[in-house]
Amino acid sequence: MSRPTGVNSEDTKQFIVDVATKIFEHKGYSATSMANIKDETNLSKGTIYYHFKNKEELYLHCIQQVSNEFIRNWDITSQTEQSAEKKLYIWANLNNIMLQKPIMNTIQEYFVSTNKHNYDAVLELYEPEFQIVGRILEEGINRGEFKEDLHIEDVSVLLYNFITSLENAELFGYHSSQEKKNLYKLAIDLIVPGLKK
Amino acid sequence: MSRPTGVNSEDTKQFIVDVATKIFEHKGYSATSMANIKDETNLSKGTIYYHFKNKEELYLHCIQQVSNEFIRNWDITSQTEQSAEKKLYIWANLNNIMLQKPIMNTIQEYFVSTNKHNYDAVLELYEPEFQIVGRILEEGINRGEFKEDLHIEDVSVLLYNFITSLENAELFGYHSSQEKKNLYKLAIDLIVPGLKK
Amino acid sequence: MSRPTGVNSEDTKQFIVDVATKIFEHKGYSATSMANIKDETNLSKGTIYYHFKNKEELYLHCIQQVSNEFIRNWDITSQTEQSAEKKLYIWANLNNIMLQKPIMNTIQEYFVSTNKHNYDAVLELYEPEFQIVGRILEEGINRGEFKEDLHIEDVSVLLYNFITSLENAELFGYHSSQEKKNLYKLAIDLIVPGLKK
Amino acid sequence: MSRPTGVNSEDTKQFIVDVATKIFEHKGYSATSMANIKDETNLSKGTIYYHFKNKEELYLHCIQQVSNEFIRNWDITSQTEQSAEKKLYIWANLNNIMLQKPIMNTIQEYFVSTNKHNYDAVLELYEPEFQIVGRILEEGINRGEFKEDLHIEDVSVLLYNFITSLENAELFGYHSSQEKKNLYKLAIDLIVPGLKK
DNA sequence: AATGAATGAGGCTTCATTCAT
DNA sequence: GATGAATGAAGCCTCATTCAT
């Protein structure tokens, strides 16, 4: 990722967010330093602080953008009329493609390391992504694909955590893109029988 | 948690581990400072360093102990002859009871924030716990309960991540003990159909 | 030594080096603390670390500068055509004037206390100064002043150590400038007969 | 060096001094820690503090012993009737053999790092060794070997520093025992013509 | 005599942040 | 808009020393 040349304020800000996101994804909130971001962007500390009040604001900006991007991608990918089951596979695959690292893995750490105590505020951050699962389930029930007595709320939580937990796949030796793709698919394979009528 | 009075080296060491584990669980590796541990134990910095070479060693000691404890508990709980399915429920429940926070959630962060690159070393840390799942699956297949073509390796990873990801339940509003218990149970309910013949 | 007012990065850096050099000369490597340097400069710890990666780099910077200064001075002082014998006196006197403390006395301690094992790296540090002696000897032999069978390498080591060891003169009660000057001169008086034909 | 077996208090104390001397010689005063000495002796910290009030006392004890040993050795070696010139060679050689490290190289560092300001106290520490040189010179003059107008005081300082500075020989690539021996001999070769009539 | 657990001051370094230019 | 020098709190760790046993 290289610094935009026809520099304009908004570009610089976006550039910082992009670089910072990569680092936060990789190192989490506390372990990422403003110096890391400065080094990786080749900008000055002053510039970063010109665009963002502090580390926290920059972090939240990154989170927000990744979340929005995911939603946008999902909206595009899922438009076509398809079965809820198919949509689960698409959703899992999108999670894999976008490697939704920060959302689950770093938000929690960010919260405790900044001594926040209001969990509701966390939830808000990934509420939109979380609702995607709920909507798929709802659709599946309405279409008669899934069991009618599924407790959507609970199952959403389970599915959401199940899929996002796979960002750790790397740790378990799933390095190639294809291996990961298969793992995400297998996850849905495994869960679908429990959902279907 | 209050300081043991009949002071003896091993007691002090164990006391530090117990306190530190709680803090690491709560704040993760980087966000936990040695000062935190000093304050919470009411011991001096020197004493903590007398018992542990450095923060990393203390952390690994904590991880190890939690892991061992889990294994020990599992060995006791799972002795009786039971179906693999039943064992999955017992295993999930044990995960809930022991709130296996540090293992999955902080190890990854620890690794990245300490610039470790050797993934094998991480795996080793929770290998024993991880194998539990594998053995249940194997047993289920041998007993004819589960599908013969299950890829044990992959499914272990999925199940392990699935269940350990639920340590985030709190975030999603599952506060009471009973709510959590139900969630863990529901997770198995959901996955069992995908495993069974 | 007082803080420069027309603050500019390079000035600050140089100011730190100048202050640090004095302290390292006086206390050696291990006994000099960054806090000493902070106190003596009236700068903040952060500022010192902004200019120098760590204590070691700062120390080496000081060493380097003192060495360079000596070489520069020598190059100026020794330009004129003179006998090798005369040059020895000039060289000894320059050593006295510049009080080459750190080079011999602290480098060794620095090396050991930082667990360095590569002797070549030490040598490099004062190689340039060391070569001065060699060149004087060579010149003396070529000019027919000194014995032809002098082993330049060995004698350089001896002369270099001889003269630099006199930085301890203070310890032996040589306090006034004149007393020291005489001592350095006497050293050459004493050694010259052994060199001459 | 291994711990004496027929343990008795005085043996233990001596053992500590012997081990500590080696470490002080190698690392100097500040860089040597009581933990180093504990590790190297395989004794407990308590034991070391039982025998020595503190690090400083232990250090001075070591210095004292090395100095005494040197004097004792010198007294034995130099008894026989010989020329002053010959004695210089013997003295230089003894310096080489005993590797008189701590005396010159660490005392200075010890003094500054402990904020001592009374130089006389340093001198006292190695006065006895220092006097050896003076006595050789005196003898040389009385015997008619050396110039009558030698300023014994000054020349002693020069000779003493000259020879003790060679403890750095290692740094200059003189590793083998034979190489060092030659260097010490060459030093005297070089200086003798300046002393002789 | 000997031990080793405990202490807290102080050492090196990193960090988020500010601000004059 | 952008820079980078400066700051001081806080982080990790080592050290000499004490003391109950």
XYZ file of N, CA and C in Angstrom, chain A residues 46-190:
435
model
N 2.885 14.108 13.805
C 2.030 15.288 13.750
C 0.881 15.112 12.773
N 1.193 14.543 11.640
C 0.161 14.376 10.620
C -0.940 13.430 11.090
N -0.522 12.353 11.720
C -1.523 11.397 12.197
C -2.417 12.059 13.233
N -1.802 12.838 14.107
C -2.598 13.502 15.126
C -3.386 14.679 14.558
N -2.989 15.133 13.396
C -3.782 16.184 12.766
C -5.114 15.594 12.304
N -5.047 14.364 11.821
C -6.261 13.744 11.288
C -7.095 13.019 12.340
N -6.446 12.551 13.383
C -7.191 11.818 14.418
C -6.805 12.323 15.799
N -7.805 12.571 16.583
C -7.584 13.157 17.905
C -6.612 12.318 18.731
N -6.789 11.012 18.672
C -5.902 10.139 19.432
C -5.985 8.712 18.914
N -5.252 7.855 19.543
C -5.177 6.475 19.088
C -6.561 5.827 19.088
N -7.303 6.118 20.110
C -8.622 5.493 20.239
C -9.533 5.880 19.075
N -9.544 7.171 18.765
C -10.409 7.617 17.683
C -10.002 6.965 16.367
N -8.706 6.865 16.167
C -8.233 6.230 14.935
C -8.675 4.775 14.895
N -8.538 4.120 16.023
C -8.930 2.707 16.090
C -10.403 2.532 15.755
N -11.240 3.343 16.392
C -12.676 3.215 16.161
C -13.018 3.524 14.703
N -12.303 4.478 14.154
C -12.499 4.796 12.747
C -12.209 3.570 11.877
N -11.132 2.870 12.219
C -10.757 1.676 11.448
C -11.842 0.606 11.562
N -12.233 0.352 12.803
C -13.275 -0.645 13.071
C -14.514 -0.329 12.239
N -14.911 0.917 12.348
C -16.118 1.350 11.647
C -16.020 1.086 10.158
N -14.877 1.464 9.601
C -14.729 1.308 8.157
C -14.757 -0.154 7.742
N -14.069 -0.998 8.478
C -14.061 -2.414 8.134
C -15.472 -2.975 8.211
N -16.171 -2.570 9.241
C -17.531 -3.051 9.407
C -18.408 -2.587 8.237
N -18.301 -1.328 7.921
C -19.094 -0.800 6.799
C -18.769 -1.521 5.505
N -17.502 -1.738 5.305
C -17.069 -2.412 4.094
C -17.680 -3.805 4.004
N -17.681 -4.466 5.154
C -18.245 -5.815 5.166
C -19.717 -5.770 4.788
N -20.424 -4.847 5.422
C -21.855 -4.714 5.136
C -22.073 -4.428 3.649
N -21.290 -3.469 3.138
C -21.453 -3.121 1.727
C -21.223 -4.344 0.851
N -20.172 -5.059 1.146
C -19.867 -6.256 0.369
C -20.985 -7.282 0.476
N -21.483 -7.417 1.664
C -22.552 -8.384 1.869
C -23.801 -7.991 1.084
N -24.137 -6.723 1.145
C -25.322 -6.254 0.443
C -25.230 -6.554 -1.046
N -24.045 -6.354 -1.586
C -23.858 -6.646 -3.011
C -23.973 -8.140 -3.288
N -23.224 -8.921 -2.506
C -23.140 -10.355 -2.757
C -24.462 -11.087 -2.549
N -25.255 -10.596 -1.637
C -26.420 -11.370 -1.225
C -27.721 -10.901 -1.875
N -27.579 -9.948 -2.793
C -28.802 -9.405 -3.403
C -29.673 -10.459 -4.080
N -29.025 -11.264 -4.869
C -29.801 -12.217 -5.679
C -30.643 -13.138 -4.820
N -31.723 -13.541 -5.417
C -32.661 -14.437 -4.734
C -32.012 -15.812 -4.553
N -31.844 -16.215 -3.322
C -31.227 -17.527 -3.091
C -31.769 -18.143 -1.810
N -31.501 -19.385 -1.639
C -31.946 -20.052 -0.416
C -31.119 -19.521 0.769
N -31.684 -19.631 1.953
C -30.976 -19.182 3.161
C -29.712 -20.023 3.342
N -29.818 -21.279 3.043
C -28.648 -22.159 3.164
C -27.509 -21.648 2.289
N -27.830 -21.349 1.054
C -26.818 -20.829 0.131
C -26.215 -19.535 0.700
N -27.097 -18.727 1.268
C -26.611 -17.469 1.811
C -25.632 -17.677 2.968
N -25.853 -18.695 3.740
C -24.918 -18.999 4.831
C -23.525 -19.271 4.273
N -23.493 -20.031 3.198
C -22.194 -20.335 2.585
C -21.541 -19.063 2.049
N -22.371 -18.229 1.425
C -21.820 -16.975 0.893
C -21.279 -16.107 2.031
N -22.049 -16.063 3.097
C -21.655 -15.249 4.253
C -20.352 -15.749 4.878
N -20.282 -17.075 5.033
C -19.060 -17.655 5.610
C -17.875 -17.349 4.711
N -18.079 -17.488 3.442
C -17.011 -17.248 2.491
C -16.560 -15.784 2.522
N -17.524 -14.897 2.659
C -17.185 -13.475 2.717
C -16.351 -13.184 3.974
N -16.704 -13.823 5.062
C -15.920 -13.684 6.291
C -14.487 -14.125 6.058
N -14.356 -15.218 5.348
C -13.025 -15.714 5.053
C -12.269 -14.712 4.201
N -12.902 -14.284 3.122
C -12.241 -13.369 2.201
C -11.794 -12.093 2.901
N -12.673 -11.570 3.744
C -12.343 -10.282 4.341
C -11.567 -10.413 5.650
N -11.357 -11.639 6.046
C -10.612 -11.887 7.286
C -10.981 -10.873 8.348
N -12.174 -11.025 8.846
C -12.743 -10.083 9.804
C -12.027 -10.095 11.147
N -10.741 -9.939 11.094
C -9.955 -10.012 12.310
C -10.388 -9.029 13.396
N -10.268 -7.741 13.155
C -10.388 -6.797 14.267
C -11.693 -6.928 15.024
N -12.753 -7.099 14.322
C -14.052 -7.023 14.971
C -14.136 -7.881 16.231
N -13.985 -9.169 16.081
C -14.100 -9.982 17.282
C -12.850 -10.002 18.135
N -11.737 -10.149 17.488
C -10.522 -10.416 18.251
C -9.925 -9.204 18.955
N -10.028 -8.059 18.359
C -9.378 -6.927 19.016
C -10.332 -6.041 19.798
N -11.592 -6.036 19.442
C -12.503 -5.143 20.152
C -12.526 -5.468 21.651
N -12.615 -6.731 21.931
C -12.647 -7.147 23.336
C -11.395 -6.652 24.062
N -10.264 -6.880 23.435
C -8.998 -6.464 24.051
C -8.944 -4.944 24.188
N -9.429 -4.254 23.183
C -9.472 -2.797 23.234
C -10.310 -2.333 24.421
N -11.423 -2.981 24.603
C -12.305 -2.573 25.685
C -11.676 -2.718 27.056
N -11.090 -3.860 27.307
C -10.527 -4.048 28.640
C -9.280 -3.208 28.830
N -8.483 -3.101 27.782
C -7.223 -2.376 27.968
C -7.466 -0.878 28.107
N -8.634 -0.419 27.734
C -8.925 1.001 27.928
C -9.876 1.209 29.097
N -10.055 0.120 29.847
C -10.877 0.228 31.054
C -12.314 0.654 30.797
N -12.788 0.294 29.650
C -14.208 0.553 29.388
C -15.034 -0.500 30.118
N -16.209 -0.115 30.532
C -17.011 -1.098 31.248
C -18.394 -1.274 30.641
N -18.719 -0.406 29.710
C -20.041 -0.457 29.119
C -20.058 -1.379 27.897
N -20.492 -2.599 28.126
C -20.473 -3.579 27.048
C -21.376 -3.192 25.884
N -22.452 -2.489 26.185
C -23.367 -2.114 25.115
C -22.633 -1.391 23.996
N -21.683 -0.569 24.390
C -20.933 0.193 23.399
C -20.174 -0.733 22.451
N -19.687 -1.859 22.967
C -18.998 -2.816 22.094
C -19.979 -3.366 21.088
N -21.056 -3.844 21.643
C -22.054 -4.490 20.796
C -22.433 -3.601 19.618
N -22.648 -2.344 19.929
C -23.012 -1.401 18.868
C -22.045 -1.466 17.703
N -20.776 -1.671 18.047
C -19.763 -1.645 16.999
C -19.959 -2.726 15.950
N -20.361 -3.902 16.406
C -20.538 -4.931 15.372
C -21.981 -5.399 15.229
N -22.856 -4.643 15.814
C -24.276 -4.934 15.656
C -24.668 -5.155 14.187
N -24.268 -4.242 13.285
C -24.705 -4.411 11.893
C -24.282 -5.749 11.302
N -23.056 -6.123 11.557
C -22.591 -7.408 11.019
C -23.330 -8.564 11.654
N -23.570 -8.377 12.916
C -24.225 -9.415 13.683
C -25.642 -9.658 13.166
N -26.298 -8.574 12.792
C -27.673 -8.691 12.309
C -27.781 -9.468 11.014
N -26.708 -9.459 10.250
C -26.743 -10.215 8.989
C -27.145 -11.662 9.257
N -26.520 -12.248 10.247
C -26.813 -13.649 10.562
C -28.278 -13.799 10.934
N -28.709 -12.888 11.770
C -30.103 -12.955 12.196
C -31.048 -12.918 11.007
N -30.740 -12.052 10.065
C -31.633 -11.939 8.912
C -31.633 -13.196 8.051
N -30.477 -13.790 7.913
C -30.435 -15.046 7.144
C -31.298 -16.105 7.814
N -31.146 -16.193 9.114
C -31.915 -17.215 9.835
C -33.418 -16.972 9.693
N -33.782 -15.713 9.868
C -35.190 -15.349 9.747
C -35.737 -15.763 8.384
N -34.976 -15.405 7.387
C -35.369 -15.730 6.025
C -35.524 -17.240 5.859
N -34.559 -17.961 6.404
C -34.588 -19.418 6.283
C -35.837 -20.011 6.918
N -36.214 -19.434 8.053
C -37.421 -19.929 8.724
C -38.666 -19.577 7.895
N -38.707 -18.346 7.471
C -39.867 -17.913 6.676
C -40.022 -18.712 5.395
N -38.892 -19.030 4.799
C -38.939 -19.805 3.558
C -39.241 -21.276 3.817
N -39.270 -21.653 5.071
C -39.547 -23.054 5.374
C -38.318 -23.945 5.282
N -37.136 -23.314 5.152
C -35.908 -24.128 5.087
C -35.464 -24.601 6.469
N -35.560 -23.674 7.411
C -35.023 -23.979 8.749
C -36.144 -24.294 9.727
N -35.745 -24.941 10.782
C -36.719 -25.288 11.835
C -37.447 -24.036 12.326
N -38.717 -24.188 12.580
C -39.505 -23.037 13.005
C -39.183 -22.599 14.446
N -38.750 -23.553 15.234
C -38.543 -23.193 16.647
C -37.114 -22.734 16.952
N -36.341 -22.402 15.939
C -34.988 -21.895 16.199
C -35.084 -20.585 16.985
N -34.308 -20.497 18.014
C -34.272 -19.231 18.755
C -33.267 -18.341 18.031
N -33.780 -17.456 17.181
C -32.901 -16.675 16.294
C -31.779 -15.954 17.054
N -32.150 -15.326 18.134
C -31.162 -14.574 18.909
C -29.964 -15.463 19.297
N -30.265 -16.564 19.962
C -29.201 -17.477 20.414
C -28.388 -18.044 19.248
N -29.101 -18.526 18.262
C -28.396 -19.161 17.157
C -27.522 -18.153 16.397
N -27.977 -16.924 16.325
C -27.156 -15.887 15.691
C -25.822 -15.760 16.423
N -25.935 -15.656 17.720
C -24.717 -15.541 18.513
C -23.790 -16.720 18.242
N -24.368 -17.908 18.241
C -23.547 -19.100 18.020
C -22.888 -19.069 16.644
N -23.687 -18.805 15.643
C -23.138 -18.821 14.284
C -22.093 -17.725 14.092
N -22.413 -16.564 14.606
C -21.495 -15.442 14.447
C -20.132 -15.744 15.095
N -20.201 -16.256 16.299
C -18.954 -16.596 16.985
C -18.234 -17.756 16.306
N -19.004 -18.700 15.855
C -18.426 -19.870 15.190
C -17.584 -19.420 13.996
N -18.202 -18.650 13.148
C -17.504 -18.258 11.923
C -16.349 -17.284 12.196
N -16.602 -16.288 13.054
C -15.503 -15.332 13.281
C -14.332 -15.973 14.027
N -14.613 -17.028 14.788
C -13.514 -17.686 15.514
C -12.518 -18.329 14.541
N -12.983 -18.530 13.308
C -12.095 -19.209 12.351
C -10.978 -18.316 11.826
N -10.982 -17.074 12.239
C -9.853 -16.211 11.882
C -8.572 -16.765 12.495
N -8.724 -17.642 13.455
C -7.557 -18.284 14.061
C -7.037 -19.464 13.256
N -7.686 -19.740 12.140
C -7.343 -20.934 11.363
C -5.837 -21.034 11.122
N -5.248 -19.915 10.840
C -3.808 -19.841 10.579
C -3.026 -20.579 11.675
N -3.435 -20.283 12.889
C -2.798 -20.898 14.049
C -2.826 -22.418 14.001
N -3.885 -22.947 13.421
C -4.041 -24.401 13.412
C -3.497 -25.027 12.145
N -2.715 -24.239 11.441
C -2.034 -24.812 10.293
C -2.751 -24.647 8.963
N -3.826 -23.860 8.957
C -4.497 -23.636 7.676
C -3.898 -22.382 7.042
N -2.913 -22.577 6.206
C -2.192 -21.423 5.676
C -2.673 -21.014 4.282
N -2.850 -21.984 3.395
C -3.210 -21.605 2.027
C -4.640 -21.100 1.964
N -4.871 -20.307 0.964
C -6.183 -19.721 0.739
C -7.234 -20.824 0.560
N -6.861 -21.863 -0.151
C -7.816 -22.948 -0.438
C -8.172 -23.715 0.840
N -7.170 -23.961 1.657
C -7.408 -24.675 2.919
C -8.404 -23.920 3.787
N -8.189 -22.603 3.844
C -9.095 -21.802 4.668
C -10.503 -21.831 4.088
N -10.578 -21.669 2.793
C -11.898 -21.670 2.132
C -12.652 -22.950 2.466
N -11.949 -24.057 2.383
C -12.577 -25.344 2.706
C -13.053 -25.398 4.141
N -12.253 -24.843 5.027
C -12.609 -24.891 6.449
C -13.914 -24.127 6.699
N -13.989 -22.944 6.117
C -15.208 -22.141 6.282
C -16.421 -22.879 5.703
N -16.210 -23.511 4.576
C -17.317 -24.260 3.953
C -17.726 -25.417 4.863
N -16.738 -26.121 5.361
C -17.010 -27.267 6.228
C -17.782 -26.841 7.477
N -17.492 -25.663 7.949
C -18.194 -25.151 9.128
C -19.687 -25.086 8.854
N -20.026 -24.559 7.701
C -21.452 -24.458 7.356
C -22.031 -25.854 7.100
N -21.268 -26.691 6.407
C -21.710 -28.084 6.205
C -22.127 -28.698 7.532
N -21.342 -28.427 8.538
C -21.525 -29.069 9.832
C -22.743 -28.523 10.564
